[in-house]
Amino acid sequence: MYIKFCRIVGSGGNDKLPDEANAKFSVEVKKQQGKDLQVLGNVGLYRTVCLLLSVICLVLLLVIIILCVKFPFQPQVCHGTEKGVEAKEKGSVTEKGIEAKEERFQSTEVCSLQTCQAQYFQQQSQVPACHMCDEGWLHFESSCYFLSRDRMNWDESRDECKKRGADLAVITNKTVQTFLTKKGNLMYWIGLRQRTRNWVWVNNTALGQSYWSGSNRQGDCGLLTGRDPPERSWSSTSCDQYSFYICQRGR
């Protein structure tokens, strides 16, 4: 009886062990498969990101190549500053009367910042007045000028200029002085007046460079005479006298 019972118990235990081992093995296999799938998913994501970055780099490289081909680097050259320099070489006249041929060489002036700025402002001052100022006004440098055809005293002239959004002309350099003197052929009030024995412009700046016609000045208000040379076209008279006037405003 004892032997038979042991066999039954022994045989029953041997039958259950393979099932438990298989179950544990199946769980381990599933866990490993899950880890493998996660690793494969991460590798696929990394590959996708790398591919996207590679495409972006290729597109940027293509853009740079196109820009380099379309806009090649060139030294900056001022517009309108190319000069044709002629070098003529003449040989001595021989007994047969043959002269040496003339050769022409052209050079290009590469501009500096100062040269370009000077050329820019020069071209701006040469733009037709109709494109820069109102009708009846003259454009010069950065201002518009109006030469009147009616006469008023100095204060009335200034009031009239202010109605036009301007003021009596302030002449601060020789180029403006020459321009206004050549454009006018009458006597015009300008924005110059004597206050406490000092000549002051209407913008409250003291008189610097002057263009008086003589040392004998009477009156407290300045006039510009268009018929005189620009170097000495100023005179002064009483501010109550009637004369033409020049207005100035920024364009």
mmCIF file of C-alpha atoms in Angstrom:
data_model
loop_
_atom_site.group_PDB
_atom_site.id
_atom_site.type_symbol
_atom_site.label_atom_id
_atom_site.label_comp_id
_atom_site.label_asym_id
_atom_site.label_seq_id
_atom_site.Cartn_x
_atom_site.Cartn_y
_atom_site.Cartn_z
ATOM 1 C CA MET A 1 0.000 0.000 0.000
ATOM 2 C CA TYR A 2 2.759 2.463 0.795
ATOM 3 C CA ILE A 3 4.593 1.865 -2.448
ATOM 4 C CA LYS A 4 1.474 2.370 -4.520
ATOM 5 C CA PHE A 5 0.663 5.666 -2.786
ATOM 6 C CA CYS A 6 4.131 7.006 -3.450
ATOM 7 C CA ARG A 7 3.884 6.163 -7.064
ATOM 8 C CA ILE A 8 0.632 7.977 -7.389
ATOM 9 C CA VAL A 9 1.974 11.051 -5.647
ATOM 10 C CA GLY A 10 5.184 10.915 -7.610
ATOM 11 C CA SER A 11 3.492 10.499 -10.911
ATOM 12 C CA GLY A 12 1.049 13.365 -10.151
ATOM 13 C CA GLY A 13 3.904 15.794 -9.303
ATOM 14 C CA ASN A 14 5.814 14.967 -12.490
ATOM 15 C CA ASP A 15 2.713 15.704 -14.571
ATOM 16 C CA LYS A 16 2.306 19.289 -13.162
ATOM 17 C CA LEU A 17 5.970 20.427 -13.463
ATOM 18 C CA PRO A 18 6.110 20.687 -17.291
ATOM 19 C CA ASP A 19 2.949 22.832 -17.411
ATOM 20 C CA GLU A 20 4.311 25.377 -14.932
ATOM 21 C CA ALA A 21 7.654 25.541 -16.723
ATOM 22 C CA ASN A 22 5.922 26.108 -20.043
ATOM 23 C CA ALA A 23 3.815 28.905 -18.574
ATOM 24 C CA LYS A 24 6.854 30.662 -17.127
ATOM 25 C CA PHE A 25 8.737 30.274 -20.387
ATOM 26 C CA SER A 26 5.795 31.689 -22.356
ATOM 27 C CA VAL A 27 5.644 34.749 -20.064
ATOM 28 C CA GLU A 28 9.385 35.338 -20.461
ATOM 29 C CA VAL A 29 9.099 35.035 -24.236
ATOM 30 C CA LYS A 30 6.265 37.584 -24.333
ATOM 31 C CA LYS A 31 8.231 40.012 -22.179
ATOM 32 C CA GLN A 32 11.273 39.706 -24.425
ATOM 33 C CA GLN A 33 9.137 40.183 -27.539
ATOM 34 C CA GLY A 34 7.679 43.362 -26.012
ATOM 35 C CA LYS A 35 11.155 44.718 -25.330
ATOM 36 C CA ASP A 36 12.254 43.854 -28.865
ATOM 37 C CA LEU A 37 9.248 45.641 -30.349
ATOM 38 C CA GLN A 38 9.948 48.749 -28.230
ATOM 39 C CA VAL A 39 13.583 48.790 -29.354
ATOM 40 C CA LEU A 40 12.548 48.411 -32.989
ATOM 41 C CA GLY A 41 10.074 51.289 -32.562
ATOM 42 C CA ASN A 42 12.763 53.570 -31.124
ATOM 43 C CA VAL A 43 15.178 52.695 -33.935
ATOM 44 C CA GLY A 44 12.500 53.505 -36.498
ATOM 45 C CA LEU A 45 11.847 56.895 -34.868
ATOM 46 C CA TYR A 46 15.549 57.729 -34.817
ATOM 47 C CA ARG A 47 15.861 56.806 -38.469
ATOM 48 C CA THR A 48 12.888 59.004 -39.368
ATOM 49 C CA VAL A 49 14.345 62.007 -37.513
ATOM 50 C CA CYS A 50 17.757 61.512 -39.140
ATOM 51 C CA LEU A 51 16.154 61.289 -42.570
ATOM 52 C CA LEU A 52 14.174 64.498 -41.960
ATOM 53 C CA LEU A 53 17.287 66.411 -40.824
ATOM 54 C CA SER A 54 19.202 65.164 -43.860
ATOM 55 C CA VAL A 55 16.470 66.435 -46.180
ATOM 56 C CA ILE A 56 16.513 69.867 -44.468
ATOM 57 C CA CYS A 57 20.309 70.095 -44.830
ATOM 58 C CA LEU A 58 20.096 69.215 -48.511
ATOM 59 C CA VAL A 59 17.414 71.872 -49.086
ATOM 60 C CA LEU A 60 19.522 74.551 -47.328
ATOM 61 C CA LEU A 61 22.582 73.557 -49.317
ATOM 62 C CA LEU A 62 20.581 73.814 -52.539
ATOM 63 C CA VAL A 63 19.332 77.292 -51.566
ATOM 64 C CA ILE A 64 22.888 78.477 -50.838
ATOM 65 C CA ILE A 65 24.122 77.168 -54.199
ATOM 66 C CA ILE A 66 21.274 78.916 -56.043
ATOM 67 C CA LEU A 67 21.957 82.233 -54.249
ATOM 68 C CA CYS A 68 25.673 82.016 -54.996
ATOM 69 C CA VAL A 69 24.972 81.396 -58.686
ATOM 70 C CA LYS A 70 22.292 84.087 -58.952
ATOM 71 C CA PHE A 71 24.062 86.774 -56.909
ATOM 72 C CA PRO A 72 27.803 86.335 -57.360
ATOM 73 C CA PHE A 73 30.047 88.483 -55.173
ATOM 74 C CA GLN A 74 31.186 91.665 -56.863
ATOM 75 C CA PRO A 75 33.144 94.650 -55.570
ATOM 76 C CA GLN A 76 30.911 97.618 -54.782
ATOM 77 C CA VAL A 77 31.093 100.237 -57.507
ATOM 78 C CA CYS A 78 29.533 103.669 -57.190
ATOM 79 C CA HIS A 79 26.772 104.385 -59.648
ATOM 80 C CA GLY A 80 27.922 107.044 -62.042
ATOM 81 C CA THR A 81 31.553 107.133 -60.934
ATOM 82 C CA GLU A 82 33.097 105.103 -63.722
ATOM 83 C CA LYS A 83 35.579 107.297 -65.437
ATOM 84 C CA GLY A 84 37.065 106.962 -68.865
ATOM 85 C CA VAL A 85 40.698 107.911 -68.622
ATOM 86 C CA GLU A 86 42.283 108.642 -71.924
ATOM 87 C CA ALA A 87 45.990 108.172 -72.281
ATOM 88 C CA LYS A 88 47.209 109.423 -75.600
ATOM 89 C CA GLU A 89 50.667 108.577 -76.657
ATOM 90 C CA LYS A 90 51.913 110.397 -79.677
ATOM 91 C CA GLY A 91 55.236 109.608 -81.187
ATOM 92 C CA SER A 92 57.383 112.235 -82.706
ATOM 93 C CA VAL A 93 56.548 113.141 -86.250
ATOM 94 C CA THR A 94 58.902 111.419 -88.605
ATOM 95 C CA GLU A 95 60.023 112.678 -91.986
ATOM 96 C CA LYS A 96 57.145 110.769 -93.607
ATOM 97 C CA GLY A 97 54.577 112.583 -91.335
ATOM 98 C CA ILE A 98 53.363 109.396 -89.536
ATOM 99 C CA GLU A 99 51.883 109.884 -86.057
ATOM 100 C CA ALA A 100 51.637 107.196 -83.411
ATOM 101 C CA LYS A 101 48.211 105.707 -82.736
ATOM 102 C CA GLU A 102 46.150 106.882 -79.776
ATOM 103 C CA GLU A 103 45.266 104.400 -77.075
ATOM 104 C CA ARG A 104 42.346 104.658 -74.696
ATOM 105 C CA PHE A 105 42.220 103.069 -71.282
ATOM 106 C CA GLN A 106 39.224 102.905 -69.041
ATOM 107 C CA SER A 107 39.413 102.561 -65.286
ATOM 108 C CA THR A 108 36.703 102.029 -62.711
ATOM 109 C CA GLU A 109 36.632 103.912 -59.434
ATOM 110 C CA VAL A 110 35.689 101.586 -56.611
ATOM 111 C CA CYS A 111 33.774 103.698 -54.175
ATOM 112 C CA SER A 112 34.313 104.354 -50.530
ATOM 113 C CA LEU A 113 31.462 105.106 -48.141
ATOM 114 C CA GLN A 114 32.076 108.855 -48.397
ATOM 115 C CA THR A 115 32.152 108.761 -52.219
ATOM 116 C CA CYS A 116 28.887 106.829 -52.422
ATOM 117 C CA GLN A 117 27.170 109.189 -50.001
ATOM 118 C CA ALA A 118 28.364 112.212 -51.975
ATOM 119 C CA GLN A 119 27.124 110.682 -55.232
ATOM 120 C CA TYR A 120 23.767 109.834 -53.644
ATOM 121 C CA PHE A 121 23.118 113.368 -52.397
ATOM 122 C CA GLN A 122 24.307 114.834 -55.704
ATOM 123 C CA GLN A 123 21.866 112.668 -57.626
ATOM 124 C CA GLN A 124 19.079 113.542 -55.176
ATOM 125 C CA SER A 125 19.643 117.259 -55.759
ATOM 126 C CA GLN A 126 19.394 116.741 -59.527
ATOM 127 C CA VAL A 127 15.924 115.166 -59.398
ATOM 128 C CA PRO A 128 13.346 117.387 -61.139
ATOM 129 C CA ALA A 129 11.572 119.688 -58.699
ATOM 130 C CA CYS A 130 8.108 118.531 -59.786
ATOM 131 C CA HIS A 131 8.816 115.139 -58.242
ATOM 132 C CA MET A 132 10.086 116.524 -54.942
ATOM 133 C CA CYS A 133 8.189 119.748 -54.145
ATOM 134 C CA ASP A 134 4.794 121.304 -54.761
ATOM 135 C CA GLU A 135 4.071 123.132 -57.973
ATOM 136 C CA GLY A 136 5.737 126.545 -58.030
ATOM 137 C CA TRP A 137 8.478 125.484 -55.605
ATOM 138 C CA LEU A 138 12.110 124.833 -56.445
ATOM 139 C CA HIS A 139 13.946 121.810 -55.087
ATOM 140 C CA PHE A 140 17.567 122.029 -53.981
ATOM 141 C CA GLU A 141 19.450 119.654 -51.690
ATOM 142 C CA SER A 142 16.942 118.678 -48.964
ATOM 143 C CA SER A 143 14.650 121.728 -49.111
ATOM 144 C CA CYS A 144 11.978 123.357 -51.261
ATOM 145 C CA TYR A 145 12.087 127.109 -52.037
ATOM 146 C CA PHE A 146 9.354 129.474 -53.106
ATOM 147 C CA LEU A 147 10.280 132.793 -54.756
ATOM 148 C CA SER A 148 7.304 135.116 -54.414
ATOM 149 C CA ARG A 149 5.849 137.380 -57.072
ATOM 150 C CA ASP A 150 4.159 139.757 -54.663
ATOM 151 C CA ARG A 151 5.745 142.202 -52.232
ATOM 152 C CA MET A 152 5.237 142.497 -48.476
ATOM 153 C CA ASN A 153 7.179 143.766 -45.495
ATOM 154 C CA TRP A 154 9.420 141.368 -43.573
ATOM 155 C CA ASP A 155 6.875 140.304 -40.931
ATOM 156 C CA GLU A 156 4.068 139.886 -43.467
ATOM 157 C CA SER A 157 6.384 137.863 -45.685
ATOM 158 C CA ARG A 158 7.215 135.525 -42.842
ATOM 159 C CA ASP A 159 3.528 135.105 -41.989
ATOM 160 C CA GLU A 160 2.812 134.248 -45.602
ATOM 161 C CA CYS A 161 5.564 131.634 -45.584
ATOM 162 C CA LYS A 162 4.130 130.092 -42.420
ATOM 163 C CA LYS A 163 0.726 129.823 -44.114
ATOM 164 C CA ARG A 164 2.482 127.687 -46.724
ATOM 165 C CA GLY A 165 3.997 125.454 -44.054
ATOM 166 C CA ALA A 166 7.402 127.097 -44.405
ATOM 167 C CA ASP A 167 9.492 130.025 -43.139
ATOM 168 C CA LEU A 168 11.759 132.655 -44.642
ATOM 169 C CA ALA A 169 14.853 131.089 -46.202
ATOM 170 C CA VAL A 170 17.858 130.288 -44.045
ATOM 171 C CA ILE A 171 21.111 130.253 -46.018
ATOM 172 C CA THR A 172 23.655 128.064 -44.261
ATOM 173 C CA ASN A 173 26.149 127.257 -47.028
ATOM 174 C CA LYS A 174 27.569 128.642 -50.234
ATOM 175 C CA THR A 175 25.788 126.204 -52.528
ATOM 176 C CA VAL A 176 22.354 127.348 -51.313
ATOM 177 C CA GLN A 177 23.475 130.984 -51.578
ATOM 178 C CA THR A 178 24.596 130.484 -55.176
ATOM 179 C CA PHE A 179 21.431 128.580 -56.097
ATOM 180 C CA LEU A 180 19.033 131.235 -54.771
ATOM 181 C CA THR A 181 21.036 134.126 -56.192
ATOM 182 C CA LYS A 182 21.052 132.602 -59.675
ATOM 183 C CA LYS A 183 17.378 131.605 -59.586
ATOM 184 C CA GLY A 184 16.131 135.024 -58.510
ATOM 185 C CA ASN A 185 16.355 138.299 -60.427
ATOM 186 C CA LEU A 186 14.681 140.549 -57.842
ATOM 187 C CA MET A 187 15.230 141.615 -54.240
ATOM 188 C CA TYR A 188 13.937 139.073 -51.723
ATOM 189 C CA TRP A 189 13.489 138.997 -47.978
ATOM 190 C CA ILE A 190 15.404 136.139 -46.363
ATOM 191 C CA GLY A 191 15.097 134.843 -42.793
ATOM 192 C CA LEU A 192 17.807 137.108 -41.393
ATOM 193 C CA ARG A 193 17.151 139.858 -38.848
ATOM 194 C CA GLN A 194 19.267 141.926 -36.480
ATOM 195 C CA ARG A 195 18.398 141.632 -32.795
ATOM 196 C CA THR A 196 20.401 143.448 -30.119
ATOM 197 C CA ARG A 197 23.132 144.193 -32.676
ATOM 198 C CA ASN A 198 23.480 140.526 -33.633
ATOM 199 C CA TRP A 199 22.219 139.038 -36.861
ATOM 200 C CA VAL A 200 20.108 135.946 -36.223
ATOM 201 C CA TRP A 201 18.245 133.571 -38.539
ATOM 202 C CA VAL A 202 14.567 132.786 -38.030
ATOM 203 C CA ASN A 203 15.524 129.366 -36.627
ATOM 204 C CA ASN A 204 17.386 131.203 -33.814
ATOM 205 C CA THR A 205 20.870 130.319 -35.063
ATOM 206 C CA ALA A 206 23.511 133.026 -35.138
ATOM 207 C CA LEU A 207 24.804 134.289 -38.473
ATOM 208 C CA GLY A 208 27.940 132.457 -39.580
ATOM 209 C CA GLN A 209 29.133 132.790 -43.170
ATOM 210 C CA SER A 210 27.778 135.995 -44.705
ATOM 211 C CA TYR A 211 27.555 137.450 -48.214
ATOM 212 C CA TRP A 212 27.065 141.188 -47.614
ATOM 213 C CA SER A 213 27.474 143.514 -50.573
ATOM 214 C CA GLY A 214 29.199 146.190 -48.449
ATOM 215 C CA SER A 215 29.978 147.325 -44.952
ATOM 216 C CA ASN A 216 27.361 150.110 -44.901
ATOM 217 C CA ARG A 217 24.174 148.322 -43.805
ATOM 218 C CA GLN A 218 21.019 150.156 -42.831
ATOM 219 C CA GLY A 219 17.975 148.498 -41.317
ATOM 220 C CA ASP A 220 17.459 145.337 -39.328
ATOM 221 C CA CYS A 221 16.229 142.868 -41.977
ATOM 222 C CA GLY A 222 18.234 141.053 -44.625
ATOM 223 C CA LEU A 223 17.636 141.062 -48.379
ATOM 224 C CA LEU A 224 19.053 138.910 -51.168
ATOM 225 C CA THR A 225 19.512 140.582 -54.548
ATOM 226 C CA GLY A 226 19.331 138.091 -57.397
ATOM 227 C CA ARG A 227 21.121 140.315 -59.881
ATOM 228 C CA ASP A 228 24.321 140.543 -57.840
ATOM 229 C CA PRO A 229 27.188 138.030 -57.671
ATOM 230 C CA PRO A 230 26.495 135.298 -55.086
ATOM 231 C CA GLU A 231 29.577 136.303 -53.064
ATOM 232 C CA ARG A 232 28.085 139.743 -52.251
ATOM 233 C CA SER A 233 24.350 139.717 -52.852
ATOM 234 C CA TRP A 234 23.082 140.572 -49.366
ATOM 235 C CA SER A 235 21.923 143.962 -48.177
ATOM 236 C CA SER A 236 19.794 145.239 -45.321
ATOM 237 C CA THR A 237 16.974 147.723 -45.021
ATOM 238 C CA SER A 238 14.074 148.637 -42.785
ATOM 239 C CA CYS A 239 11.803 145.702 -42.018
ATOM 240 C CA ASP A 240 8.794 147.868 -42.930
ATOM 241 C CA GLN A 241 9.854 148.195 -46.563
ATOM 242 C CA TYR A 242 7.999 146.135 -49.151
ATOM 243 C CA SER A 243 9.893 143.522 -51.110
ATOM 244 C CA PHE A 244 9.590 140.033 -52.537
ATOM 245 C CA TYR A 245 10.493 137.092 -50.309
ATOM 246 C CA ILE A 246 11.838 133.519 -50.374
ATOM 247 C CA CYS A 247 10.162 130.746 -48.386
ATOM 248 C CA GLN A 248 11.874 127.503 -47.422
ATOM 249 C CA ARG A 249 10.596 124.187 -46.123
ATOM 250 C CA GLY A 250 11.763 120.600 -45.986
ATOM 251 C CA ARG A 251 10.612 118.371 -48.800
#
